[in-house]
């Protein structure tokens, strides 16, 4: 025992000696380097100052994201997987018994916190890359339209589908950026949104505008790959994208306006393949998406209805109140009917209607089983709409191929 103690004491003494030696070497090297000039040293403080504006100020943010003991324990149990990436929406499932004990808090670190450099994380969160459900909801109407426009008996154009997939990711990120810039004062008063990068002060409005310009520039590169008709049609959607965040201030129907915006791809996908629009097919498809949006975004809006009343913004959740399920049932029936009409006018095969029946069941399930007083359950039903979109896409695909 005594020999073990002596060995540990000797090791500590050697470690102290080596550390002190290393510090003296560093000190002497830094003093010598400061006295001599290097030709590769950047001496322009203005360049560094201008560049620093594009990186987030973690120290001065209102709620900058420190890693607490609780988050460290969550990180230690973190297992990357499909559920974290494909269904994340930022709401923890704390309880299924109403909203009294069910706080709308983040469910632990996302893949952004684990894998991305710290300087990039706020921009990724501003584009909601950790919550891809919005990209799915934006992309599905595009995929429906592209597949419906394909030649019977053949698979859809995969290059076109890939372009629209990338475009959906960029346009959704740009829309979220515009929304956060315009709503930064409102977001600070809403529990679910107060930690967003702009609202929390992690990013400045100038940084958000620069990031918006970057996303729009990439989106323009994708738009230029399409025909001239589609370029004009795609550019016209920007009016909807930029004006949507203001609608909640003026009308109880911002979800309808979101439907007009989010389903523009139903028009654009067809024109990108065909070079024009067929109103008998694409208009019912477009309005089916609008009705679908009224269903899922009304359910989503019930998460914020208490905060919305305090802040003074409007939504269909507040407009419908206790009649929400009756209203959303009507929208669901209109959605399915419009999809059936679009398929009939496109002379699509019978597998489409089999998948449409399955999608009808999925939509009915979420409308009639959602607990509108439970934020976590509203979020679960909202996220499940990616499967509704997948069922409709599968029906169109098999209906065209067969």
XYZ file of C-alpha atoms in Angstrom:
402
model
C 0.000 0.000 0.000
C 2.821 2.387 0.888
C 4.632 1.576 -2.355
C 1.464 2.317 -4.331
C 1.110 5.701 -2.597
C 4.759 6.541 -3.358
C 4.271 5.581 -7.021
C 1.203 7.870 -7.340
C 3.050 10.747 -5.635
C 6.000 10.346 -7.986
C 3.687 10.320 -11.021
C 1.959 13.504 -9.871
C 5.301 15.239 -9.360
C 6.508 14.234 -12.837
C 3.229 15.440 -14.375
C 3.502 18.840 -12.659
C 7.100 19.186 -13.868
C 6.200 18.318 -17.481
C 3.240 20.727 -17.477
C 5.318 23.591 -16.104
C 7.988 22.883 -18.725
C 5.397 22.881 -21.506
C 3.902 26.157 -20.309
C 7.310 27.813 -20.214
C 8.024 26.644 -23.784
C 4.659 27.990 -25.019
C 5.203 31.291 -23.210
C 8.679 31.755 -24.678
C 7.550 30.784 -28.196
C 4.583 33.175 -28.088
C 6.763 36.069 -26.902
C 9.321 35.404 -29.639
C 6.628 35.137 -32.329
C 5.067 38.410 -31.236
C 8.389 40.239 -31.680
C 8.867 38.941 -35.242
C 6.571 39.640 -38.208
C 5.223 36.852 -40.425
C 4.370 37.411 -44.073
C 1.268 35.198 -43.789
C -0.321 37.050 -40.871
C -3.696 38.667 -41.611
C -3.363 42.245 -40.418
C -6.667 43.634 -41.657
C -9.050 43.950 -38.691
C -11.824 45.191 -40.993
C -11.855 41.895 -42.916
C -12.163 39.882 -39.702
C -14.858 42.212 -38.352
C -16.963 41.950 -41.502
C -16.614 38.161 -41.584
C -17.524 37.797 -37.914
C -21.014 39.227 -38.523
C -22.004 36.008 -40.292
C -21.225 33.809 -37.276
C -23.623 33.542 -34.335
C -22.868 35.367 -31.074
C -23.330 32.597 -28.541
C -22.373 34.708 -25.545
C -24.859 37.534 -26.162
C -27.871 35.446 -27.182
C -30.919 35.587 -24.974
C -31.074 31.822 -24.579
C -27.837 30.398 -25.901
C -27.690 26.651 -25.829
C -25.465 25.490 -22.994
C -25.143 21.755 -22.426
C -26.648 21.103 -19.006
C -26.214 17.995 -16.884
C -29.630 16.837 -18.092
C -28.616 17.237 -21.737
C -25.330 15.468 -21.088
C -27.230 12.498 -19.746
C -29.481 12.593 -22.811
C -26.434 12.714 -25.060
C -24.933 9.717 -23.309
C -28.089 7.756 -24.128
C -28.360 9.144 -27.663
C -28.685 6.530 -30.395
C -28.786 7.944 -33.935
C -31.625 6.453 -35.925
C -34.473 6.978 -38.320
C -36.908 8.165 -35.661
C -34.676 11.076 -34.629
C -34.287 12.290 -38.184
C -37.582 11.513 -39.847
C -40.133 12.303 -37.139
C -38.502 14.966 -35.018
C -40.739 17.934 -34.466
C -39.484 19.414 -31.253
C -42.243 18.334 -28.874
C -41.703 15.903 -26.052
C -44.236 13.244 -25.262
C -44.507 13.968 -21.569
C -48.076 12.980 -21.044
C -51.215 11.979 -22.841
C -53.595 13.512 -20.270
C -54.232 17.004 -21.469
C -51.969 19.978 -21.471
C -51.777 20.870 -17.805
C -48.679 18.797 -17.158
C -47.562 18.513 -20.745
C -45.046 21.277 -21.415
C -43.995 21.873 -24.968
C -40.287 21.399 -24.584
C -37.623 19.975 -26.825
C -37.180 16.251 -26.558
C -33.413 16.335 -26.161
C -30.504 17.136 -28.461
C -31.098 16.618 -32.173
C -28.613 15.320 -34.726
C -27.668 18.946 -35.415
C -26.366 19.348 -31.845
C -24.431 16.097 -32.073
C -22.874 16.176 -35.536
C -22.656 19.745 -36.907
C -20.032 22.377 -35.986
C -21.258 24.908 -33.457
C -21.108 27.834 -35.869
C -23.419 26.102 -38.362
C -25.968 24.774 -35.868
C -28.129 27.950 -35.600
C -28.490 28.162 -39.395
C -29.469 24.482 -39.616
C -32.075 25.047 -36.902
C -33.315 28.193 -38.637
C -33.966 26.059 -41.752
C -35.587 23.382 -39.500
C -33.257 20.681 -40.805
C -33.845 18.805 -37.555
C -37.624 18.792 -38.242
C -37.982 17.388 -41.762
C -41.755 16.893 -41.606
C -42.234 20.302 -43.248
C -40.041 19.262 -46.173
C -42.070 16.068 -46.587
C -45.339 18.008 -46.604
C -43.958 20.414 -49.198
C -42.420 17.685 -51.370
C -45.340 15.235 -51.566
C -47.620 17.379 -53.797
C -44.647 17.832 -56.159
C -44.093 14.077 -56.318
C -47.800 13.433 -56.862
C -47.851 15.802 -59.809
C -44.608 14.592 -61.412
C -45.736 10.965 -61.165
C -49.224 11.764 -62.464
C -47.670 13.535 -65.467
C -45.494 10.537 -66.374
C -46.279 8.346 -69.375
C -48.583 5.394 -68.510
C -46.605 2.206 -68.074
C -43.370 4.046 -67.265
C -41.692 5.227 -64.067
C -41.589 8.961 -63.323
C -38.574 11.120 -64.194
C -36.166 10.503 -61.291
C -34.007 13.502 -62.181
C -37.046 15.761 -61.997
C -38.099 14.195 -58.706
C -34.599 14.774 -57.266
C -34.647 18.430 -58.384
C -38.014 18.980 -56.726
C -36.870 17.190 -53.576
C -33.901 19.547 -53.246
C -36.134 22.490 -54.109
C -38.605 21.519 -51.382
C -35.796 21.401 -48.820
C -34.512 24.848 -49.836
C -37.912 26.531 -50.174
C -39.068 25.167 -46.847
C -35.883 26.488 -45.219
C -36.358 29.872 -46.880
C -39.980 30.011 -45.740
C -38.991 29.205 -42.154
C -36.321 31.912 -42.292
C -38.818 34.523 -43.530
C -41.294 33.407 -40.865
C -38.734 33.698 -38.051
C -37.530 37.104 -39.215
C -41.048 38.574 -39.361
C -42.274 36.837 -36.183
C -39.195 37.270 -34.001
C -41.063 39.477 -31.491
C -44.069 37.139 -31.348
C -41.903 34.018 -31.060
C -40.369 35.246 -27.796
C -43.835 35.119 -26.186
C -44.756 31.614 -27.387
C -43.489 28.634 -25.405
C -42.884 26.427 -28.458
C -40.947 29.060 -30.428
C -39.063 31.199 -27.905
C -35.776 29.306 -28.392
C -35.677 29.691 -32.175
C -32.334 31.151 -33.310
C -33.563 34.645 -34.262
C -36.078 34.992 -31.433
C -33.492 33.932 -28.833
C -30.852 36.315 -30.202
C -28.548 33.506 -31.268
C -28.685 34.917 -34.809
C -29.192 38.558 -35.726
C -31.749 39.630 -38.355
C -28.835 40.531 -40.660
C -27.457 37.004 -40.384
C -30.936 35.618 -41.085
C -31.295 37.787 -44.197
C -27.893 36.660 -45.483
C -28.884 33.027 -44.962
C -32.202 33.659 -46.726
C -30.368 35.082 -49.730
C -28.095 32.027 -49.822
C -31.064 29.637 -49.854
C -32.900 31.620 -52.532
C -29.797 31.661 -54.693
C -29.559 27.870 -54.541
C -33.277 27.622 -55.243
C -32.857 29.825 -58.308
C -30.231 27.400 -59.588
C -32.790 24.594 -59.396
C -35.560 26.673 -60.982
C -33.350 27.480 -63.968
C -33.157 23.747 -64.741
C -36.860 23.788 -65.679
C -38.641 24.989 -68.819
C -39.597 28.655 -69.248
C -43.251 28.101 -68.358
C -42.252 26.469 -65.085
C -39.714 29.193 -64.292
C -42.410 31.865 -64.378
C -44.857 29.662 -62.474
C -42.257 28.812 -59.827
C -41.116 32.408 -59.345
C -44.722 33.510 -58.819
C -44.941 31.334 -55.706
C -42.483 33.620 -53.897
C -45.279 36.144 -53.334
C -47.125 33.526 -51.306
C -43.969 32.449 -49.463
C -43.078 35.973 -48.325
C -46.614 37.070 -47.409
C -47.782 33.947 -45.555
C -46.177 34.814 -42.163
C -48.244 38.040 -42.053
C -51.606 36.322 -42.518
C -52.008 35.278 -38.886
C -52.168 38.965 -37.982
C -55.153 39.689 -40.241
C -57.276 36.559 -40.665
C -58.408 33.458 -38.815
C -57.559 31.459 -41.965
C -53.753 31.518 -42.241
C -53.876 27.723 -42.644
C -55.793 28.158 -45.922
C -53.147 30.586 -47.139
C -50.465 28.077 -46.141
C -52.314 25.484 -48.207
C -52.146 27.707 -51.282
C -48.409 28.139 -50.670
C -47.356 24.614 -49.688
C -49.152 22.866 -52.547
C -47.855 25.041 -55.375
C -45.681 22.096 -56.354
C -48.817 20.260 -57.527
C -49.000 22.817 -60.347
C -45.273 23.172 -60.866
C -44.486 19.445 -61.058
C -46.954 18.872 -63.897
C -45.736 21.902 -65.876
C -42.102 20.849 -65.429
C -42.882 17.543 -67.160
C -45.521 18.637 -69.687
C -44.562 22.281 -70.340
C -48.110 23.506 -69.565
C -51.046 22.864 -67.225
C -54.052 20.591 -67.650
C -56.694 22.277 -65.447
C -58.953 19.212 -65.278
C -56.177 17.219 -63.603
C -53.907 19.639 -61.754
C -56.521 21.981 -60.254
C -58.350 19.199 -58.347
C -54.921 17.894 -57.292
C -53.886 21.353 -56.095
C -57.081 21.977 -54.126
C -56.913 18.505 -52.586
C -53.564 19.584 -51.133
C -55.096 22.828 -49.842
C -57.833 20.890 -48.020
C -55.227 18.454 -46.688
C -53.209 21.366 -45.312
C -56.316 22.736 -43.589
C -56.607 19.392 -41.789
C -53.029 18.922 -40.604
C -52.199 22.550 -39.880
C -55.388 23.116 -37.900
C -54.401 20.153 -35.725
C -50.881 21.622 -35.478
C -52.251 25.061 -34.502
C -53.980 23.600 -31.451
C -50.525 23.323 -29.848
C -50.264 27.112 -29.642
C -53.853 28.219 -29.112
C -53.340 29.478 -25.532
C -50.227 31.447 -26.495
C -51.915 32.718 -29.675
C -54.785 34.171 -27.641
C -52.322 35.947 -25.349
C -50.251 37.333 -28.207
C -53.264 38.261 -30.335
C -52.572 36.203 -33.491
C -55.259 34.208 -35.288
C -55.638 30.621 -36.514
C -58.283 28.132 -37.612
C -57.782 26.368 -34.264
C -59.156 29.477 -32.538
C -61.800 29.999 -35.222
C -63.205 26.457 -35.003
C -62.725 25.867 -31.277
C -64.766 22.880 -30.084
C -66.051 22.318 -33.634
C -62.567 21.536 -34.987
C -63.234 17.859 -35.643
C -66.395 18.617 -37.615
C -64.573 21.222 -39.740
C -61.543 19.014 -40.360
C -63.822 16.106 -41.276
C -65.360 18.290 -43.975
C -61.916 19.285 -45.229
C -60.869 15.629 -45.254
C -63.876 14.629 -47.356
C -63.147 17.487 -49.782
C -59.481 16.388 -49.983
C -60.296 12.770 -50.824
C -63.005 13.775 -53.295
C -60.630 16.122 -55.117
C -57.973 13.421 -55.299
C -60.510 10.975 -56.732
C -61.599 13.542 -59.340
C -58.011 14.262 -60.349
C -57.270 10.556 -60.751
C -60.448 9.990 -62.735
C -59.650 12.850 -65.123
C -56.099 11.503 -65.514
C -57.527 8.052 -66.396
C -55.327 6.413 -63.790
C -55.377 2.680 -63.021
C -57.322 0.895 -60.264
C -54.400 0.586 -57.765
C -54.685 4.335 -57.209
C -58.150 3.982 -55.695
C -57.046 1.152 -53.403
C -54.296 3.356 -51.957
C -56.711 6.297 -51.845
C -59.020 4.216 -49.633
C -56.087 3.442 -47.317
C -55.137 7.133 -47.212
C -58.758 7.990 -46.356
C -58.543 5.658 -43.370
C -55.300 7.264 -42.224
C -56.813 10.756 -42.461
C -59.974 9.677 -40.623
C -57.849 8.066 -37.892
C -55.890 11.222 -37.171
C -58.974 13.483 -37.234
C -61.101 11.406 -34.883
C -58.447 10.147 -32.463
C -56.466 13.352 -31.942
C -56.617 14.802 -28.436
C -56.795 18.534 -29.168
C -55.957 19.415 -25.560
C -52.672 17.479 -25.673
C -49.813 19.168 -27.493
C -47.837 15.953 -27.860
C -50.753 14.111 -29.457
C -51.485 17.017 -31.818
C -47.850 16.862 -32.857
C -47.953 13.092 -33.372
C -50.979 13.332 -35.638
C -49.409 16.222 -37.550
C -46.189 14.272 -38.165
C -48.175 11.217 -39.297
C -49.256 13.131 -42.413
C -46.039 12.129 -44.135
C -47.591 8.653 -44.368
C -50.751 10.076 -45.927
C -48.592 11.730 -48.582
C -46.667 8.498 -49.108
C -49.889 6.499 -49.608
C -51.180 8.912 -52.265
C -47.804 8.867 -54.011
C -47.750 5.051 -53.994
C -51.253 4.958 -55.428
C -50.359 7.320 -58.275
C -47.138 5.401 -58.963
C -48.776 1.961 -59.155
C -51.783 3.374 -60.973
C -49.512 4.807 -63.669
C -47.153 1.853 -63.957
C -49.955 -0.726 -64.168
